[in-house]
Amino acid sequence: NEEAIGPARPVPALVRLYVYALHGCFCEVAFTAVWDWCSTQDRRLPGHSSLWALPMYATAIYLMERLRARLLAQNHPLTVRLMAYTVFIYLWEFSWGVGLSLLGACPWDYSGYRYNLGGLITLEYALPWAVAAFIAEQHVIRFTLRISLHN
């Protein structure tokens, strides 16, 4: 009986940030394992990440909640939304890369990629970022916002 339990309320922002941090890090480890396997065929699939990825992914997906809401409210088609998310992701990754580089702590370097900008972002990752944005919009954000607590 829902009335006996009390009204449902969405989970707090800190819980959503936690979910988004874990999702982002898991995806990064899985992606790097598969990406590296394509060139090394290392069956151990030793994916990798950095603790810096936790706040980076948490805040990126958290901000994407609002971007998603606006784009959906304006009835933008999926292709437009994915382009907007991908541009946002590139700006976010570049900003974090600059900040972490100033601290001597940037854990990635895309200098070896043909279409990189300062080693901080690379256009070779545009499709993977668009796929990640699709998963975030259609599943991660959507279902995280549906999680509710009862009083």
Short mmCIF file of C-alpha atoms in Angstrom, two decimals:
data_model
loop_
_atom_site.label_atom_id
_atom_site.label_comp_id
_atom_site.label_asym_id
_atom_site.label_seq_id
_atom_site.Cartn_x
_atom_site.Cartn_y
_atom_site.Cartn_z
CA ASN A 1 0.00 0.00 0.00
CA GLU A 2 1.72 3.16 -1.22
CA GLU A 3 -0.19 5.46 1.15
CA ALA A 4 1.12 3.52 4.15
CA ILE A 5 4.69 3.78 2.88
CA GLY A 6 4.52 7.47 2.07
CA PRO A 7 5.06 9.44 -1.13
CA ALA A 8 7.94 8.48 -3.37
CA ARG A 9 10.71 11.01 -3.91
CA PRO A 10 13.63 10.86 -6.32
CA VAL A 11 17.02 9.83 -5.01
CA PRO A 12 19.24 12.73 -3.90
CA ALA A 13 21.83 14.25 -6.21
CA LEU A 14 24.69 12.60 -4.30
CA VAL A 15 23.23 9.16 -4.99
CA ARG A 16 22.86 9.99 -8.69
CA LEU A 17 26.44 11.29 -8.80
CA TYR A 18 27.60 8.00 -7.26
CA VAL A 19 25.69 5.95 -9.84
CA TYR A 20 27.04 8.07 -12.68
CA ALA A 21 30.63 7.86 -11.39
CA LEU A 22 30.49 4.07 -11.20
CA HIS A 23 28.83 3.76 -14.60
CA GLY A 24 31.42 6.02 -16.26
CA CYS A 25 34.38 4.22 -14.73
CA PHE A 26 32.99 0.80 -15.59
CA CYS A 27 32.45 1.88 -19.20
CA GLU A 28 35.95 3.35 -19.40
CA VAL A 29 37.58 0.17 -18.12
CA ALA A 30 35.49 -1.96 -20.51
CA PHE A 31 36.19 0.38 -23.45
CA THR A 32 39.95 0.51 -22.86
CA ALA A 33 40.08 -3.28 -22.51
CA VAL A 34 38.33 -3.80 -25.85
CA TRP A 35 40.13 -0.91 -27.62
CA ASP A 36 43.53 -2.21 -26.51
CA TRP A 37 42.57 -5.79 -27.43
CA CYS A 38 41.94 -4.64 -31.01
CA SER A 39 45.63 -3.74 -31.32
CA THR A 40 47.28 -6.24 -28.95
CA GLN A 41 44.87 -9.22 -28.84
CA ASP A 42 45.64 -9.43 -25.10
CA ARG A 43 43.01 -11.88 -23.86
CA ARG A 44 43.43 -10.69 -20.28
CA LEU A 45 41.51 -7.52 -21.27
CA PRO A 46 43.35 -5.31 -18.77
CA GLY A 47 41.21 -2.20 -19.01
CA HIS A 48 42.27 0.84 -17.03
CA SER A 49 41.05 4.12 -15.61
CA SER A 50 42.02 6.71 -13.03
CA LEU A 51 40.40 7.90 -9.82
CA TRP A 52 40.09 11.27 -11.57
CA ALA A 53 37.50 9.61 -13.79
CA LEU A 54 35.05 9.28 -10.89
CA PRO A 55 34.30 13.01 -10.45
CA MET A 56 34.72 13.64 -14.17
CA TYR A 57 32.05 11.11 -15.20
CA ALA A 58 29.82 11.82 -12.21
CA THR A 59 29.56 15.52 -12.97
CA ALA A 60 29.38 15.07 -16.75
CA ILE A 61 26.41 12.72 -16.62
CA TYR A 62 24.80 14.80 -13.87
CA LEU A 63 24.97 17.87 -16.12
CA MET A 64 23.70 15.77 -19.02
CA GLU A 65 20.48 15.26 -17.01
CA ARG A 66 19.57 18.91 -17.60
CA LEU A 67 20.82 18.93 -21.17
CA ARG A 68 18.74 15.80 -21.84
CA ALA A 69 15.64 17.39 -20.30
CA ARG A 70 16.01 20.53 -22.44
CA LEU A 71 16.67 18.67 -25.67
CA LEU A 72 13.73 16.31 -25.10
CA ALA A 73 11.42 19.19 -24.11
CA GLN A 74 12.28 20.91 -27.40
CA ASN A 75 11.55 17.69 -29.32
CA HIS A 76 14.99 17.51 -30.94
CA PRO A 77 15.53 14.31 -32.92
CA LEU A 78 17.96 11.71 -31.64
CA THR A 79 20.70 12.67 -34.11
CA VAL A 80 20.67 16.29 -32.93
CA ARG A 81 20.69 15.21 -29.28
CA LEU A 82 23.62 12.85 -29.86
CA MET A 83 25.59 15.60 -31.60
CA ALA A 84 24.88 17.99 -28.72
CA TYR A 85 25.92 15.39 -26.14
CA THR A 86 29.09 14.55 -28.07
CA VAL A 87 30.11 18.22 -28.30
CA PHE A 88 29.40 18.57 -24.57
CA ILE A 89 31.51 15.47 -23.81
CA TYR A 90 34.42 16.82 -25.86
CA LEU A 91 34.24 20.20 -24.11
CA TRP A 92 34.05 18.45 -20.72
CA GLU A 93 36.97 16.12 -21.47
CA PHE A 94 39.06 19.00 -22.82
CA SER A 95 38.31 21.18 -19.77
CA TRP A 96 39.18 18.39 -17.34
CA GLY A 97 42.28 17.59 -19.39
CA VAL A 98 43.50 21.19 -19.20
CA GLY A 99 42.84 21.35 -15.46
CA LEU A 100 44.49 18.02 -14.73
CA SER A 101 47.44 18.90 -16.98
CA LEU A 102 48.01 22.06 -14.96
CA LEU A 103 48.23 19.82 -11.89
CA GLY A 104 50.52 17.38 -13.68
CA ALA A 105 47.83 14.73 -13.25
CA CYS A 106 46.17 14.17 -16.64
CA PRO A 107 45.86 10.38 -16.98
CA TRP A 108 45.33 10.34 -20.75
CA ASP A 109 47.35 11.48 -23.74
CA TYR A 110 45.91 11.29 -27.23
CA SER A 111 49.01 12.79 -28.88
CA GLY A 112 49.52 9.58 -30.85
CA TYR A 113 46.16 9.95 -32.56
CA ARG A 114 45.98 11.75 -35.89
CA TYR A 115 43.04 14.04 -35.05
CA ASN A 116 43.91 15.15 -31.53
CA LEU A 117 43.82 18.57 -29.93
CA GLY A 118 46.73 19.06 -27.56
CA GLY A 119 46.64 15.36 -26.70
CA LEU A 120 43.54 16.09 -24.61
CA ILE A 121 40.79 15.03 -27.01
CA THR A 122 40.72 13.06 -30.25
CA LEU A 123 38.13 12.95 -33.00
CA GLU A 124 38.78 9.21 -33.38
CA TYR A 125 36.58 8.78 -30.30
CA ALA A 126 33.57 10.67 -31.71
CA LEU A 127 31.57 7.52 -32.45
CA PRO A 128 32.34 5.85 -29.08
CA TRP A 129 31.38 9.08 -27.29
CA ALA A 130 28.11 9.26 -29.26
CA VAL A 131 27.35 5.64 -28.31
CA ALA A 132 28.17 6.43 -24.67
CA ALA A 133 25.84 9.44 -24.84
CA PHE A 134 23.07 7.28 -26.30
CA ILE A 135 23.45 4.76 -23.46
CA ALA A 136 23.51 7.58 -20.91
CA GLU A 137 20.39 9.25 -22.31
CA GLN A 138 18.31 6.17 -23.03
CA HIS A 139 19.26 4.05 -20.05
CA VAL A 140 21.52 5.42 -17.33
CA ILE A 141 19.93 8.84 -16.78
CA ARG A 142 16.43 7.65 -17.59
CA PHE A 143 16.47 4.79 -15.10
CA THR A 144 18.47 6.61 -12.43
CA LEU A 145 15.86 9.37 -12.41
CA ARG A 146 13.17 6.71 -11.94
CA ILE A 147 14.74 5.35 -8.76
CA SER A 148 12.71 6.59 -5.84
CA LEU A 149 12.83 6.44 -2.07
CA HIS A 150 9.85 6.21 0.21
CA ASN A 151 9.55 8.16 3.45
#
